[in-house]
XYZ file of C-alpha atoms in Angstrom:
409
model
C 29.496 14.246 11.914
C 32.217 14.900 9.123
C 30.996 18.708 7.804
C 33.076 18.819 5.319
C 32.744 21.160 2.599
C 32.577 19.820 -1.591
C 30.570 22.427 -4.108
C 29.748 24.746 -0.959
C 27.574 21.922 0.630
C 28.691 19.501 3.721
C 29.103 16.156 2.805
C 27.656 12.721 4.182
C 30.302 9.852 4.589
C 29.747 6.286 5.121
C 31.563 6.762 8.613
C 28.755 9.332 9.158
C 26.015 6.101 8.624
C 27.880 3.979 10.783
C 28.211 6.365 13.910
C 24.243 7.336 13.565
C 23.805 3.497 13.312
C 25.639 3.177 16.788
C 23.977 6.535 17.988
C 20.085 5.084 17.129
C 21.102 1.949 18.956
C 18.360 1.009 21.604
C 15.985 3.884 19.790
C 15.467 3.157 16.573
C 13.824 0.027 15.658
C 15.981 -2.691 13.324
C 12.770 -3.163 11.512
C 12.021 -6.317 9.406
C 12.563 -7.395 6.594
C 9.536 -9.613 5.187
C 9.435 -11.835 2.006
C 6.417 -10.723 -0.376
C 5.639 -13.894 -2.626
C 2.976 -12.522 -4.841
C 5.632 -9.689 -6.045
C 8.745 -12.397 -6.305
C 6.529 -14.039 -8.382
C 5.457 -10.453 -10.727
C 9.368 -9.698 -10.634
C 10.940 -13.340 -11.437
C 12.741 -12.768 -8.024
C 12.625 -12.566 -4.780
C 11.406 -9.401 -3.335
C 11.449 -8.411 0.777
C 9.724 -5.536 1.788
C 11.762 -3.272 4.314
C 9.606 -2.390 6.336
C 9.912 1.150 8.137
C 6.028 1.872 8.368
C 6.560 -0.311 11.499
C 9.187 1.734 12.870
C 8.242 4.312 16.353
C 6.061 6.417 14.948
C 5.256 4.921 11.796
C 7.953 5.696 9.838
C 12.064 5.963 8.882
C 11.131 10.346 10.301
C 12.948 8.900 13.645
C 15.948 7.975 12.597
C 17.397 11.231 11.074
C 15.287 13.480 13.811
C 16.982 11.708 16.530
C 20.839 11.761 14.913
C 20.075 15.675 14.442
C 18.869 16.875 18.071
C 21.450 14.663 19.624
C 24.302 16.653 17.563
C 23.080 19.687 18.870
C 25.692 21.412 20.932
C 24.180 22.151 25.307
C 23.360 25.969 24.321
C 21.670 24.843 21.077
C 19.339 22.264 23.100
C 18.333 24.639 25.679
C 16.910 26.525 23.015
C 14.565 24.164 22.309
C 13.877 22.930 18.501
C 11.290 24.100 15.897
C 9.786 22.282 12.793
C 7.108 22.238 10.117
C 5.487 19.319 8.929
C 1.733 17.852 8.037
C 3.095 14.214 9.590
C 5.775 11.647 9.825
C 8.800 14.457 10.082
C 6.379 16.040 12.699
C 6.084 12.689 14.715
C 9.707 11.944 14.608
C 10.838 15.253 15.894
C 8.040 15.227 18.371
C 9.606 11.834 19.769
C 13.638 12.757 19.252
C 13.032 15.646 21.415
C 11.426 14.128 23.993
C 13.587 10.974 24.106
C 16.707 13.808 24.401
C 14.974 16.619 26.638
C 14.823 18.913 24.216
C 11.332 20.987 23.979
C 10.324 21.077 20.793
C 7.697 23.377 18.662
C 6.018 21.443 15.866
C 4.086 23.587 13.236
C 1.123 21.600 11.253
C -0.909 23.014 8.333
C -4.852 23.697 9.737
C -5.600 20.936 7.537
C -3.462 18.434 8.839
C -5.504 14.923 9.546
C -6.604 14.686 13.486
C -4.837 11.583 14.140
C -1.035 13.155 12.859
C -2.036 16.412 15.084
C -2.516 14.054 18.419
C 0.167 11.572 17.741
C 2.150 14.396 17.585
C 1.208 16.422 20.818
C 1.012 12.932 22.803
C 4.918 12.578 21.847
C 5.239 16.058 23.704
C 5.538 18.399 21.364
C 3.891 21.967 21.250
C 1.581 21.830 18.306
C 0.766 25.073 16.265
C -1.523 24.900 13.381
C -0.918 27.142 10.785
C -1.959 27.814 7.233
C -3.516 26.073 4.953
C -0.293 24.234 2.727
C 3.445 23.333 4.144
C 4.711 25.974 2.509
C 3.018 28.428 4.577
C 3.149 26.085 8.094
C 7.223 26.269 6.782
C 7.699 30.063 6.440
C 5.764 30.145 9.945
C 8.164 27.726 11.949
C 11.118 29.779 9.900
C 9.758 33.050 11.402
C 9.737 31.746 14.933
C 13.199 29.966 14.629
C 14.265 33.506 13.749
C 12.326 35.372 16.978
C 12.986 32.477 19.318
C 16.371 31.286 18.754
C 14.832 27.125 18.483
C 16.951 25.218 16.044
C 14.896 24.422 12.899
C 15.191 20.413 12.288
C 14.665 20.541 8.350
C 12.830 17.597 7.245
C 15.903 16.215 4.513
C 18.031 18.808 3.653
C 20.909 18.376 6.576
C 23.832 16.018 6.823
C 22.992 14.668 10.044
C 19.226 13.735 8.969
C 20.432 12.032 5.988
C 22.895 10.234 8.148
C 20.468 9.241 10.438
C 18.216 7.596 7.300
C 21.199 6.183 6.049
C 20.950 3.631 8.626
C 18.011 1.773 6.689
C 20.420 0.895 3.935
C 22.594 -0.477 6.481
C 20.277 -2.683 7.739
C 19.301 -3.858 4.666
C 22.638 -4.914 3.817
C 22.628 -6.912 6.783
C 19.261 -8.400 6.794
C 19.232 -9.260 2.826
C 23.339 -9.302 2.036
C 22.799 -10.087 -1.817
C 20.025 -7.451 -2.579
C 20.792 -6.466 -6.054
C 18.105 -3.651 -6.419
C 17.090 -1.577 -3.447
C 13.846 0.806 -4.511
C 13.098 3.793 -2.357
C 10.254 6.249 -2.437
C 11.651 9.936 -2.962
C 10.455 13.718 -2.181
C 13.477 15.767 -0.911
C 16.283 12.967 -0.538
C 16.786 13.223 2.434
C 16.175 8.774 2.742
C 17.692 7.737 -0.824
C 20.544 10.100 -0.474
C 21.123 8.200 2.618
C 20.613 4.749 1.710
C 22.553 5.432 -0.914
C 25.707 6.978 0.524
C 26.413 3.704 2.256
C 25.511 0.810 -0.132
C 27.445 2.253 -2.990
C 30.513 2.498 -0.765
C 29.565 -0.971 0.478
C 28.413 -2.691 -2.529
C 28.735 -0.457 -5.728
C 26.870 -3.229 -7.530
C 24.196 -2.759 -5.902
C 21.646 -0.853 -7.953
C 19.445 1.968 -5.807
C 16.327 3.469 -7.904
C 14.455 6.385 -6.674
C 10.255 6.313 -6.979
C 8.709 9.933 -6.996
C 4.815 10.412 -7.811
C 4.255 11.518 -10.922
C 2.315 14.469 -10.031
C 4.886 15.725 -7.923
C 8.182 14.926 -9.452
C 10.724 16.985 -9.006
C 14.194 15.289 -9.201
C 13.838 13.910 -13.025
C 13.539 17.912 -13.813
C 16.212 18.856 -11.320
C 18.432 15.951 -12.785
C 18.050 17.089 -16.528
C 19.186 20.375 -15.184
C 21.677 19.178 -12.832
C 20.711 21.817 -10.196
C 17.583 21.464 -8.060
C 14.797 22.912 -9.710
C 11.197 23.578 -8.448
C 8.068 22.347 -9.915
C 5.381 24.673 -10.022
C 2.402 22.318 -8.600
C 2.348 19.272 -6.322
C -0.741 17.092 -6.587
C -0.427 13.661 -5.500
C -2.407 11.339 -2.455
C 1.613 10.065 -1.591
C 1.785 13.838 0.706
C 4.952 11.910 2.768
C 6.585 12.312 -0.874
C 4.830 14.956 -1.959
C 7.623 17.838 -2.046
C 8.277 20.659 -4.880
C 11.784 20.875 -4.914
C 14.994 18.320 -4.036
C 17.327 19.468 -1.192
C 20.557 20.712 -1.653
C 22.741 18.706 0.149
C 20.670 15.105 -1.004
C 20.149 16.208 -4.464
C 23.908 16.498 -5.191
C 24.378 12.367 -3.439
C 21.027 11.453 -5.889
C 23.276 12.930 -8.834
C 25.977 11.482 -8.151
C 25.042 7.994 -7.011
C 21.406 6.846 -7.461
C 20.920 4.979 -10.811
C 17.456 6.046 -11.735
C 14.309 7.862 -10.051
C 11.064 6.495 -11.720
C 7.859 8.202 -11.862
C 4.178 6.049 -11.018
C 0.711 7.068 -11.150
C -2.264 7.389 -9.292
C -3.449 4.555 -9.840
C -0.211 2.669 -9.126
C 0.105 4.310 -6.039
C -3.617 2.889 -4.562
C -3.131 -0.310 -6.038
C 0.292 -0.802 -3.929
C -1.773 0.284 -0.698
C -3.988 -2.439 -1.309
C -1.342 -4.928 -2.639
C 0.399 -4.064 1.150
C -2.578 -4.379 2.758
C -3.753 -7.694 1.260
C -1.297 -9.452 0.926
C 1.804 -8.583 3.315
C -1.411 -7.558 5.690
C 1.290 -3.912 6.250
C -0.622 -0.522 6.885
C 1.531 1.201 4.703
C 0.613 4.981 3.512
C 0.759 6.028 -0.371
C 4.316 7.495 0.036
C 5.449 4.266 1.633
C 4.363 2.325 -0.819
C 5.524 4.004 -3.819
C 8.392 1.486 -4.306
C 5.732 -1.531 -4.707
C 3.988 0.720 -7.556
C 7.135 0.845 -9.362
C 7.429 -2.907 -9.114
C 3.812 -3.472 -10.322
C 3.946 -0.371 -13.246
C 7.047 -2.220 -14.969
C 7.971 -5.373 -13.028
C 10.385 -6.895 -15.566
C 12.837 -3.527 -14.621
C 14.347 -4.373 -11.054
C 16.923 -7.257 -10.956
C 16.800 -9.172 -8.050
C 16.881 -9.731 -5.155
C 14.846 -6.456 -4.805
C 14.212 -4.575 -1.429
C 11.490 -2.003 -1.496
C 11.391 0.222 1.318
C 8.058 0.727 2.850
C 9.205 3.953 4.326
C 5.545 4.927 6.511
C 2.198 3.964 7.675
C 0.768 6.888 8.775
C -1.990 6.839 6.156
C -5.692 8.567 7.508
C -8.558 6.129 7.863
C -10.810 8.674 5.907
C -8.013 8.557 3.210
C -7.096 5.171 3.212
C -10.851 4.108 2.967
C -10.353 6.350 -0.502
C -7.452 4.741 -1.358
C -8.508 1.447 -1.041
C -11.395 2.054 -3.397
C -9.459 3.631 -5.959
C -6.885 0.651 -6.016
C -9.681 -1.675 -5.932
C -11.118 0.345 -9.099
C -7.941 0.437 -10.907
C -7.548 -3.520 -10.730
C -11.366 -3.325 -11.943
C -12.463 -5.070 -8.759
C -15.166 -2.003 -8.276
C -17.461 -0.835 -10.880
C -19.356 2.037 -11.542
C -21.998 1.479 -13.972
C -25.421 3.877 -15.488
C -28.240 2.581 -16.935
C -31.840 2.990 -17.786
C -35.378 0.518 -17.236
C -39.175 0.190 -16.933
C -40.061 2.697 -13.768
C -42.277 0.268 -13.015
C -43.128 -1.800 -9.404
C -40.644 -4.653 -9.219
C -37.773 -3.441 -11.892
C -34.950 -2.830 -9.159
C -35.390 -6.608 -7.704
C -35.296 -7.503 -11.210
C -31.915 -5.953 -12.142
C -30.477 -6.533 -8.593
C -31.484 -10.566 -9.283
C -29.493 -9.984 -12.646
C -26.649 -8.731 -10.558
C -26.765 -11.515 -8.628
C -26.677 -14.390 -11.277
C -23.087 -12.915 -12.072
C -22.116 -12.802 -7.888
C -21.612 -8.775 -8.745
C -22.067 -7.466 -4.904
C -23.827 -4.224 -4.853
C -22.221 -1.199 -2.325
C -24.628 1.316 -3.373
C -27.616 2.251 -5.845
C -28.864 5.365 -6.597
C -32.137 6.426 -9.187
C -33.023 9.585 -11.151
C -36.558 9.854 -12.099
C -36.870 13.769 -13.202
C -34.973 14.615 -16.136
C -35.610 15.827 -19.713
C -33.344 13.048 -20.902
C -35.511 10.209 -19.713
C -38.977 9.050 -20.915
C -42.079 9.262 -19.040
C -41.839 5.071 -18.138
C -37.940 5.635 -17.855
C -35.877 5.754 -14.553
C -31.875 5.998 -14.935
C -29.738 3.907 -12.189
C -26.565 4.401 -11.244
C -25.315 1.185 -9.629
C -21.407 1.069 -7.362
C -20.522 -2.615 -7.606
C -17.576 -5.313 -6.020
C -16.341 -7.060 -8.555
C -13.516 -9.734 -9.026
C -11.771 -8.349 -11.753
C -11.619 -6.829 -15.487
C -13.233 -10.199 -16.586
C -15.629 -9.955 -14.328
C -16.644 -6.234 -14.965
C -17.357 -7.732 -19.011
C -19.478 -10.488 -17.545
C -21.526 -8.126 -15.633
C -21.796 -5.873 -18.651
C -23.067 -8.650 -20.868
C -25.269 -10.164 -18.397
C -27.137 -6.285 -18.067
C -27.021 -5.837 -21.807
C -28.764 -9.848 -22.583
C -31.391 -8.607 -19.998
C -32.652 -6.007 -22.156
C -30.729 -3.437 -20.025
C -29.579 -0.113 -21.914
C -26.154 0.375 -20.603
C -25.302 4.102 -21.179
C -21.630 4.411 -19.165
């Protein structure tokens, strides 16, 4: 790789794409690139979903772990390599190293989900659990690095690694060659900075926007101040993005050559999950699918043809189960809804028949008899309920209120 130096940093070079491209050849997957009709149709153009979360080990994590180990000069591999990660950089580095016979030492937080923790050992890595946020499961791979001599593979911040993710933007100017808007979910750089190191050499028209979740958003920030800056809390279910301050060496290519990073919400982000999952019938984790939020939060932004990058699907079935709920609640597809009636023999079948009139389908009731609130013939129901929609949810309501039903929430 060209190292060199601009501002103190190494630089990455379109040449640098290109010979990772040739490098990941027979080990990285091309993945595809699929057509998403319902969101050409939201946009007013067609959109094609790029679609790393089907890439070895569910996500883009390969592609710069490989292009790092292999640069590693013999004394450095013997040495074995060390990182820190609660997932997809943990997978990737897992599988470089063993693809390259390299040992490697991967560091999890305690807390990391079971299926990232065995995915990772069964790629032959040496898993360590230890502490309770990255942060600390960083410092503790850091310390060993230091007693051990194992080259630390940082998750973004290192020429080589954005090289190696620079490769996706390659492909998609290959696969979709008059993209006008590429959208890519950001936490440290390490994939837009590559991405966009390449198609703004190659196409300069092209316009590359950044997605970050908007509780843990640390480029717009860092931008403003035109330094990397750290924010002082992280709290978003997109953890593949969730990082608290940009790298060096990406945040200077974001400066210089990404257009915009966007913020989306929660609710954005759960909605996209199920969008993927309904519709393009794609796994794809929160941080994966932060560039489909950004197309549904303000669709009439991105001219097209758009590409959004579906960078991972390494999402946990306990979490996703969440997830899908939430997004289901934010399109008001699942309602919660209190209210009181006659404690008398017979009043549940009579509200659940009302429910039924309106086809609401009923996941889960719950009663509350005792409390100083309610009357002595009172009983207060709390009622979790499938809808089809906001229209729907004001059906329901009216049909309970007509029935005589006090609604209190």
């Amino acid at each position: 790789m060209n190292h060199s130096t601009a501002d103190s940093l190494p630089m990455v070079t379109p040449d640098d794409v290109r010979g990772a491209q040739k490098m990941l050849s027979g080990v990285a997957r091309v993945t595809a690139m699929e057509g998403s009709r319902h969101l050409s149709q939201l946009v007013g153009a067609p959109v094609h979903l790029k679609c790393e979360n089907l890439q070895r080990t569910g996500s883009f994590k390969l592609r710069g772990a490989y292009v790092r180990i292999a640069g590693l000069l013999p004394e450095e591999r013997a040495a074995g390599v060390v990182a820190a990660s609660a997932g997809n950089h943990a997978q990737g580095v897992a599988l470089a190293s063993a693809l390259l016979g390299v040992r490697s030492t991967v560091f999890m937080p305690k807390g990391a989900p079971l299926p990232k923790i065995s995915a990772t050992r069964e790629y032959g890595a040496d898993v360590r659990l230890h502490g309770q946020v990255v942060d600390e499961t960083l410092a503790a791979a850091q310390e060993y690095a230091a007693q051990t001599g194992a080259v630390f593979i940082h998750p973004f911040d290192h020429p080589d690694i954005i090289a190696g993710q620079g490769t996706v933007g390659l492909e998609i100017l290959e696969q979709c060659p008059d993209v006008r808007t590429i959208v890519v979910g950001t936490g440290g750089g390490g994939l837009i900075a590559g991405i966009a190191t390449v198609v703004k050499a190659l196409r300069p028209d092209v316009r590359v926007v950044g997605v970050q979740a908007e509780g843990a958003a640390a480029y717009p920030p860092s931008l403003t101040a035109g330094r990397p800056v750290s924010v002082e809390s992280t709290a978003t279910m997109a953890d593949g993005i969730r990082v608290g301050r940009p790298g060096d060496v990406p945040f200077r290519i974001v400066r210089d050559l990404v257009d915009e990073v966007r913020t989306v919400s929660e609710d954005a982000l759960s909605a996209a999950v199920l969008l993927c999952m309904e519709r393009a019938k794609l796994v794809v984790e929160p941080a994966g699918a932060s560039p489909v939020a950004a197309l549904l939060s303000d669709p009439g932004a991105f001219e097209g043809p758009v590409v959004a990058v579906l960078s991972g699907g390494n999402v946990d079935p306990v979490l996703l189960q969440r997830i899908l709920r939430h997004g289901m609640a934010a399109q008001g597809r699942y309602l919660a809804v209190r209210l009181r009636l006659t404690d008398r023999p017979g009043a549940l079948a009579t509200l659940l028949g009302v429910l039924s009139l309106v086809d609401a389908n009923v996941l889960d009731v719950s009663h509350v008899r005792t409390d100083p609130r309610l009357g002595l013939t009172e009983a207060e129901v709390e009622l979790h309920l499938e809808t089809k929609g906001p229209e729907h949810c004001a059906e329901v309501g009216h049909a309970l209120r007509k029935a005589g039903y006090t609604v209190i929430d």
